[in-house]
CSV table of C-alpha atoms in Angstrom, one decimal:
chain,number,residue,atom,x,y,z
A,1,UNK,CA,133.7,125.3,91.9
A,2,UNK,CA,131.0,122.8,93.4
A,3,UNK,CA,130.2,119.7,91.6
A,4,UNK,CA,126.7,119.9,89.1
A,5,UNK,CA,124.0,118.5,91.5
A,6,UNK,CA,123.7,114.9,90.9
A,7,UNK,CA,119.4,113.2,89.6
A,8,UNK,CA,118.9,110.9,91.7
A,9,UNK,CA,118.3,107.2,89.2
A,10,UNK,CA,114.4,106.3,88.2
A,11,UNK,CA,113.0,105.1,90.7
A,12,UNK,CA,111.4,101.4,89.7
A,13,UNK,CA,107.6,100.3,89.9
A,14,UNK,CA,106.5,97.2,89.9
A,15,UNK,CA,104.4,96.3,87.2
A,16,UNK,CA,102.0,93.9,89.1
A,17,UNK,CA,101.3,96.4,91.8
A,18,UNK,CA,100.9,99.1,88.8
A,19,UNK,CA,98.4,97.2,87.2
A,20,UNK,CA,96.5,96.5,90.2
A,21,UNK,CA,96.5,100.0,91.8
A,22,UNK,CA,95.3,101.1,88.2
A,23,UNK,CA,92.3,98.5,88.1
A,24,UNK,CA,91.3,99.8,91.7
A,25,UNK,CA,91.5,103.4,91.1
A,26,UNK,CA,89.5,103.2,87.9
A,27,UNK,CA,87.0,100.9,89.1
A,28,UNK,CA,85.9,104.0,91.6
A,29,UNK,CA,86.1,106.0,89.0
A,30,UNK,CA,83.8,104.0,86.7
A,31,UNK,CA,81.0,103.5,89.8
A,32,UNK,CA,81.0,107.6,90.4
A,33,UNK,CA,80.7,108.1,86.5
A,34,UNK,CA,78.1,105.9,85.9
A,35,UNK,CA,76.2,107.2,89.1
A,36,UNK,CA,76.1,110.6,87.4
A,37,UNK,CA,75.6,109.9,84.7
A,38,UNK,CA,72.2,107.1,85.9
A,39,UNK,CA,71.3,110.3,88.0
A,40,UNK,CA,67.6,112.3,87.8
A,41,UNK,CA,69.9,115.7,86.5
A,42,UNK,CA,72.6,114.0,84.8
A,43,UNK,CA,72.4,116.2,81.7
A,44,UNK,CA,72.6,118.9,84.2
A,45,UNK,CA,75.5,117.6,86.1
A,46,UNK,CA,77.4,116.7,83.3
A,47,UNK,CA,77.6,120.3,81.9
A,48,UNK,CA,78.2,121.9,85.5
A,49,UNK,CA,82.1,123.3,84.8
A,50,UNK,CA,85.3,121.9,86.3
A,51,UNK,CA,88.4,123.6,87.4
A,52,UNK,CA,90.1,122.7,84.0
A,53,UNK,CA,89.3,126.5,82.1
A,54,UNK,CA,85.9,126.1,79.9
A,55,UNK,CA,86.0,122.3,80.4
A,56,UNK,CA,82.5,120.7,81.6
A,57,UNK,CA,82.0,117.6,83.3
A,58,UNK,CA,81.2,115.6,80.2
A,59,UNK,CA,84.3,116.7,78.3
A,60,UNK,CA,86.6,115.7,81.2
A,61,UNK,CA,84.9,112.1,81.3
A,62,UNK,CA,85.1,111.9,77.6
A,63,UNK,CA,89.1,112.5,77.9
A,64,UNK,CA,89.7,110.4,80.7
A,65,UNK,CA,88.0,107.7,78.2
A,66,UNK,CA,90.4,109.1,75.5
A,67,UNK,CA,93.5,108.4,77.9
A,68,UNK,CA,92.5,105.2,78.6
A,69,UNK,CA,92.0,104.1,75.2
A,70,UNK,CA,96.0,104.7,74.1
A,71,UNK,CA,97.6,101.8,75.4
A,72,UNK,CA,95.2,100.0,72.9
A,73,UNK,CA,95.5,101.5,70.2
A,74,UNK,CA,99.6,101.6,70.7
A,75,UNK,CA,99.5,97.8,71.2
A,76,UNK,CA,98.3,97.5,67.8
A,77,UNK,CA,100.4,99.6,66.2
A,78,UNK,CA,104.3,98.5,64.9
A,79,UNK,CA,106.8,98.3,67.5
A,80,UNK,CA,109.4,101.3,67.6
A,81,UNK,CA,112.8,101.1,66.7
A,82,UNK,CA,114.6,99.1,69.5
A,83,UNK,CA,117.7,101.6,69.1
A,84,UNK,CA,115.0,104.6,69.6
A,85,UNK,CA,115.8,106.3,73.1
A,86,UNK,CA,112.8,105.5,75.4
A,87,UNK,CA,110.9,108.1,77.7
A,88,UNK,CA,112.2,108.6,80.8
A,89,UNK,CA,108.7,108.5,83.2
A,90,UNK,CA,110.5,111.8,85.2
A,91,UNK,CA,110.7,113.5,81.9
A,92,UNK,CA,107.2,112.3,80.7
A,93,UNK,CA,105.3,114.8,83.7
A,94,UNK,CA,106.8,118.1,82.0
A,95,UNK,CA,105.7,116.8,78.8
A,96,UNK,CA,102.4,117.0,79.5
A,97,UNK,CA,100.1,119.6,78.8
A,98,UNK,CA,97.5,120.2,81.7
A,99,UNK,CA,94.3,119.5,80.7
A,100,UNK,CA,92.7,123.5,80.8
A,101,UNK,CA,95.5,123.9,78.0
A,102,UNK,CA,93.7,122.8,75.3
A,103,UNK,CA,90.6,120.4,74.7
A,104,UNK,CA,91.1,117.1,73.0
A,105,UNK,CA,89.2,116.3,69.7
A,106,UNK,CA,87.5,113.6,71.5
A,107,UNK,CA,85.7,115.5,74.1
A,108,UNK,CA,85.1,118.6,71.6
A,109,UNK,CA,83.2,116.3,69.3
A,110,UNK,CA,81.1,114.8,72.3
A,111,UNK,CA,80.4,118.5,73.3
A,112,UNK,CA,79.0,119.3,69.9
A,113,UNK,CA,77.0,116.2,69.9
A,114,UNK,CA,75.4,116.6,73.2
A,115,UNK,CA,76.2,113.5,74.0
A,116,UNK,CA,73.4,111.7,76.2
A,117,UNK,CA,74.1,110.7,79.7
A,118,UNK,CA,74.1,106.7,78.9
A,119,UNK,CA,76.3,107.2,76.2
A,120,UNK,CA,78.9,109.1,77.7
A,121,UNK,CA,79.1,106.6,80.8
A,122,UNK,CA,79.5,103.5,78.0
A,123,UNK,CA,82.4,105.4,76.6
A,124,UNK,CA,84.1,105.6,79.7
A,125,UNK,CA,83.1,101.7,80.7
A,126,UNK,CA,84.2,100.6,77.6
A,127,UNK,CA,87.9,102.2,77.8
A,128,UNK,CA,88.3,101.0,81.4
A,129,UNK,CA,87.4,97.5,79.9
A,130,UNK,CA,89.9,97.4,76.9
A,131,UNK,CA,92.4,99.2,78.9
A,132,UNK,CA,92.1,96.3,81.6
A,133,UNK,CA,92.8,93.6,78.9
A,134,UNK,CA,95.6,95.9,77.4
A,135,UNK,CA,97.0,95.5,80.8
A,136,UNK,CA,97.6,91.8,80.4
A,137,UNK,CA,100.3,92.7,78.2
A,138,UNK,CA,104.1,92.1,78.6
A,139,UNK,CA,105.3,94.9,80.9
A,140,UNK,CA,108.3,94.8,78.5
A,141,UNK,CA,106.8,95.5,75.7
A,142,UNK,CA,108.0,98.9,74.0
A,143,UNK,CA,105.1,100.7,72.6
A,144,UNK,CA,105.4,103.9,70.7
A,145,UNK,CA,103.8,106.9,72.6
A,146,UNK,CA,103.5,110.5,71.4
A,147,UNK,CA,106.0,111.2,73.5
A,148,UNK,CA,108.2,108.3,72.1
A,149,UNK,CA,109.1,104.5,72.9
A,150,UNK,CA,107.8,103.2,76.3
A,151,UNK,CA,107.6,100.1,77.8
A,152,UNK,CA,103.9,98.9,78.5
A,153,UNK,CA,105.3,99.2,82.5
A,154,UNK,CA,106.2,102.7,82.3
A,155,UNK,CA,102.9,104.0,80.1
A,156,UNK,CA,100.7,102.1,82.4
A,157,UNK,CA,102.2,104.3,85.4
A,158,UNK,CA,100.9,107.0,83.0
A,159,UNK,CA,97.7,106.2,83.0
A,160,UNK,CA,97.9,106.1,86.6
A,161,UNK,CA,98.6,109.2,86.9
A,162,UNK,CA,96.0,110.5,84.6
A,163,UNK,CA,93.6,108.6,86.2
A,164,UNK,CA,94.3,109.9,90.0
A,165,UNK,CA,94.5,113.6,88.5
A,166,UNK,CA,91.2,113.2,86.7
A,167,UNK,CA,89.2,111.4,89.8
A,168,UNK,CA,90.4,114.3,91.8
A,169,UNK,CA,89.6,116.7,89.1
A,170,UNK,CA,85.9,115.1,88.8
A,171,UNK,CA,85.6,114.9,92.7
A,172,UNK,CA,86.7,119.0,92.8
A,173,UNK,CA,83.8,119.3,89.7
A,174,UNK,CA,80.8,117.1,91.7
A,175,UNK,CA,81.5,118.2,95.3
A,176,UNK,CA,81.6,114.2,96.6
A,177,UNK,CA,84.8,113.1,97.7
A,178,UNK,CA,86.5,110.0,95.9
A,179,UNK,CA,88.6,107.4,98.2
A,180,UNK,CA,91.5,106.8,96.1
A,181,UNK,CA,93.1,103.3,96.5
A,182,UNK,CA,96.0,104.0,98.6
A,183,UNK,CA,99.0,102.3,96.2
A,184,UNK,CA,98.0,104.3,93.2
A,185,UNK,CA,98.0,107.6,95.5
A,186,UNK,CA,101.4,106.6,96.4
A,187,UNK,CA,102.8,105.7,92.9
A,188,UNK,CA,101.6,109.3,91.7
A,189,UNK,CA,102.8,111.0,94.8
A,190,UNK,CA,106.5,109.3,94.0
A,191,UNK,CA,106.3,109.8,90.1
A,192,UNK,CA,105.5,113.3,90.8
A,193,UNK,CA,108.2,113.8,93.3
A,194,UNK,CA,110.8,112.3,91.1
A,195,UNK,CA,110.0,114.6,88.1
A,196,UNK,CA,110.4,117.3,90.7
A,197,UNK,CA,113.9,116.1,91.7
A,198,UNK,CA,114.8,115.6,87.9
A,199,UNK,CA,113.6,119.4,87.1
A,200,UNK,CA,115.2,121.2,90.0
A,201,UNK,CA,118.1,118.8,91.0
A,202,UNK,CA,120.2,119.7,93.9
A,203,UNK,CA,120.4,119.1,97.8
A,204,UNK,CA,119.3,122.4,99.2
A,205,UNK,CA,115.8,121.6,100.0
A,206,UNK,CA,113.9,118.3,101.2
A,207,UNK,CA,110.5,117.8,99.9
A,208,UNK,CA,108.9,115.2,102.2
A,209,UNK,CA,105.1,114.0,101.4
A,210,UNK,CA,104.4,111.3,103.8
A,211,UNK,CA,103.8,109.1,104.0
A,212,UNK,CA,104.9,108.1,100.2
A,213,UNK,CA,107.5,110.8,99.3
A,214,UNK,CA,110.8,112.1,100.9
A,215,UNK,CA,113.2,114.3,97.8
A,216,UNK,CA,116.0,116.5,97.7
A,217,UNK,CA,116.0,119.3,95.4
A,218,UNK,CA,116.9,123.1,94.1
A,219,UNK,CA,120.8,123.8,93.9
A,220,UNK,CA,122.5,125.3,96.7
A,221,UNK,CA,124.1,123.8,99.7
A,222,UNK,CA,123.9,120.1,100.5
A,223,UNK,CA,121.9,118.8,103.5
A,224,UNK,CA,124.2,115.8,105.0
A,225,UNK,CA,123.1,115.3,108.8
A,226,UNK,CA,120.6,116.5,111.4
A,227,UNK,CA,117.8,118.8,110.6
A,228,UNK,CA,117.3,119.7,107.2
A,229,UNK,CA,117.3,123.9,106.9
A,230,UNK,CA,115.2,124.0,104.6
A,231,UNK,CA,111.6,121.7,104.5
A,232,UNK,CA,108.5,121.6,102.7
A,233,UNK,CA,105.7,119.5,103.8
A,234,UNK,CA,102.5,118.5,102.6
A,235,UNK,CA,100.1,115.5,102.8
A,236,UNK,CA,99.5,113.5,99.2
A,237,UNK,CA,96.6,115.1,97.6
A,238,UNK,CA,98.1,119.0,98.0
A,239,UNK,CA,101.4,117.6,96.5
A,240,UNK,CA,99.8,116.3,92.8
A,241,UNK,CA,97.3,119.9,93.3
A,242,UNK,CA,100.4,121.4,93.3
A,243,UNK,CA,102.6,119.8,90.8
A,244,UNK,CA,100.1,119.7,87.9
A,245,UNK,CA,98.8,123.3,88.4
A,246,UNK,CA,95.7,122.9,90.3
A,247,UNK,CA,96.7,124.7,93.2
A,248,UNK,CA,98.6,127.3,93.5
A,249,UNK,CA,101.4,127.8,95.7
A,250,UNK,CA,101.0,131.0,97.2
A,251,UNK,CA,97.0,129.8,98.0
A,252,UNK,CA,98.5,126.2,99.3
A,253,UNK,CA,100.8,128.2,102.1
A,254,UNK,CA,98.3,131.1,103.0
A,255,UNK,CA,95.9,128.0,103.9
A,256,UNK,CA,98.3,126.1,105.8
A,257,UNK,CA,98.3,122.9,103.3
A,258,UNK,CA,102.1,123.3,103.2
A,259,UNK,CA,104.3,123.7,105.4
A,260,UNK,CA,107.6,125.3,104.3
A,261,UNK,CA,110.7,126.5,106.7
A,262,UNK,CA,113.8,128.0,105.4
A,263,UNK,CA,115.1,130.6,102.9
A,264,UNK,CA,115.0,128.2,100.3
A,265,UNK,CA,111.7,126.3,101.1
A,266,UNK,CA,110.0,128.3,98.1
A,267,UNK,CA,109.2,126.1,95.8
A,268,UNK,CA,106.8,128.6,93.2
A,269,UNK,CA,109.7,128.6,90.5
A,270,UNK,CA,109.8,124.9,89.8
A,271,UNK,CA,105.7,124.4,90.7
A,272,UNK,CA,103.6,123.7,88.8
A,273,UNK,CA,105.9,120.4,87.1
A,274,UNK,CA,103.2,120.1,83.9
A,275,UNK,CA,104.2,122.8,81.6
C-alpha cells in the first residue's frame, strides 16, 4: 500500500512585504474607483453589471470597502482564546464563498439607497485609509475572524487576496486594464497555489505558474526526476481566474490560456478552490 500523499508545510510571508504589496495594490484600486466614480456617467457606470451573477459595479466597490473594513473592526474587538486553533491561510481559500454566491448586507443596502457616485468612492477611501492604519499593527497579533483566530500577518494576506480578485473583477466590469503591483500578484498566485496543494495533495501532477508558482498535486504516482508526465501551465492572472471560479477550465484550455500535458493534467475536479 503507498504512503497518504504528504501537504507540503505553509508557506511563510513576510509581513513587511505583505503590508506593502497591500498598500500598492489598493492605492490603484482607490485612483480607478474614484475616477469612475468623478466620471461624466458615473451613475451609469456604476450600475453596468460585473461577472459576479446580479452584482453591479457599485455593489462590488461597496464590498471591497466592506472587506477592508474587518481588520478594524477585529482589532477592536477581545482577543480569542490563545488555546483556540488558528486558521490555516491554505484552508481559509475553500472557506470562502465567491462573491456571485450571495450579496453582502453592505452593498444590498447601498443598492437600495442609490447611493451617489461621491459617496460610494468616500466609502471605499475611507476603508483603504483605516485599513492602512490597521496595518500598523503587530503582525502577531491574533484577531478573531469569522473563520476563527488569525494572526494580523495571516488576515492581511487575506485582504490581499480580496483585493487582487476584486481589482480584476472591476477591470473585467469597466473594460480598462488595472497594472497590479507585481509582489501582491505573486503572494496571491502562491496563496492560491498552496490551497491547491492542500486540497488535492499528491505528486502526480506539477502545477507551475511562473514566474511565482511551481506545486505538486492530485494522488497518483510521484514525479522524482526529469520531465514531469504530467504539467499544467499558465501565466498569473488565468491561475486566480481559475481558482476562484471566474474562468472556467474547459474555456481556459479551448483558448490556449493553459497549457496541460498528460493523462492526469486535468485539473476541473479540484478547480474552482473557492467553494
Amino acid at each position: 500500500m503507498s504512503p497518504a500523499p504528504r501537504t507540503p508545510r505553509p508557506r511563510a510571508y513576510d509581513p513587511a512585504k505583505v503590508r506593502t504589496a497591500l498598500e500598492a495594490e489598493l492605492r490603484v484600486l482607490r485612483e480607478r474607483v474614484n475616477a469612475l466614480c468623478e466620471g461624466g456617467n458615473a451613475d451609469e457606470a456604476l450600475a453596468a453589471p460585473t461577472r459576479l451573477g446580479d452584482w453591479t459595479v457599485r455593489e462590488l466597490i461597496v464590498h471591497i470597502a466592506a472587506v477592508l473594513e474587518r481588520l478594524p473592526r477585529y482589532l477592536a474587538e477581545p482577543a480569542p482564546d490563545p488555546a483556540a486553533p488558528r486558521v490555516d491561510l491554505r484552508s481559509y481559500v475553500p472557506l470562502l464563498r465567491t462573491a456571485a454566491a450571495s450579496v453582502d448586507e453592505e452593498a444590498r443596502e447601498a443598492t437600495a439607497a442609490g447611493a451617489e457616485p461621491r459617496a460610494v468612492a468616500d466609502r471605499l477611501n475611507t476603508a483603504v485609509d483605516r485599513l492602512t492604519e490597521a496595518a500598523a499593527a503587530d503582525p502577531a497579533t491574533v484577531i478573531t475572524s469569522r473563520f476563527g483566530p488569525m494572526t494580523v500577518a495571516d488576515f492581511l494576506v487575506t485582504r490581499l487576496l480580496e483585493a487582487v480578485v476584486h481589482a480584476d473583477d472591476l477591470a473585467a466590469a469597466t473594460g480598462v486594464p488595472i497594472t497590479h503591483d507585481r509582489q501582491a500578484l505573486a503572494a496571491v498566485t502562491r496563496l492560491l497555489a498552496d490551497a491547491l496543494a492542500a486540497r488535492a495533495p499528491g505528486g502526480s501532477v506539477e502545477v507551475r505558474v511562473p514566474p511565482f508558482a511551481v506545486i505538486q498535486c492530485v494522488e497518483g504516482p510521484r514525479h522524482t526526476r526529469g520531465t514531469p508526465p504530467n504539467v499544467v501551465e499558465t501565466d498569473p492572472l488565468t491561475w486566480i481566474r481559475l481558482a476562484t471560479g471566474r474562468l472556467a477550465w474547459a474555456a481556459a484550455v479551448e483558448e490556449a490560456l493553459v497549457s496541460a500535458s498528460g493523462e492526469r493534467a486535468d485539473l476541473s475536479a479540484q478547480l474552482p478552490l473557492l467553494s
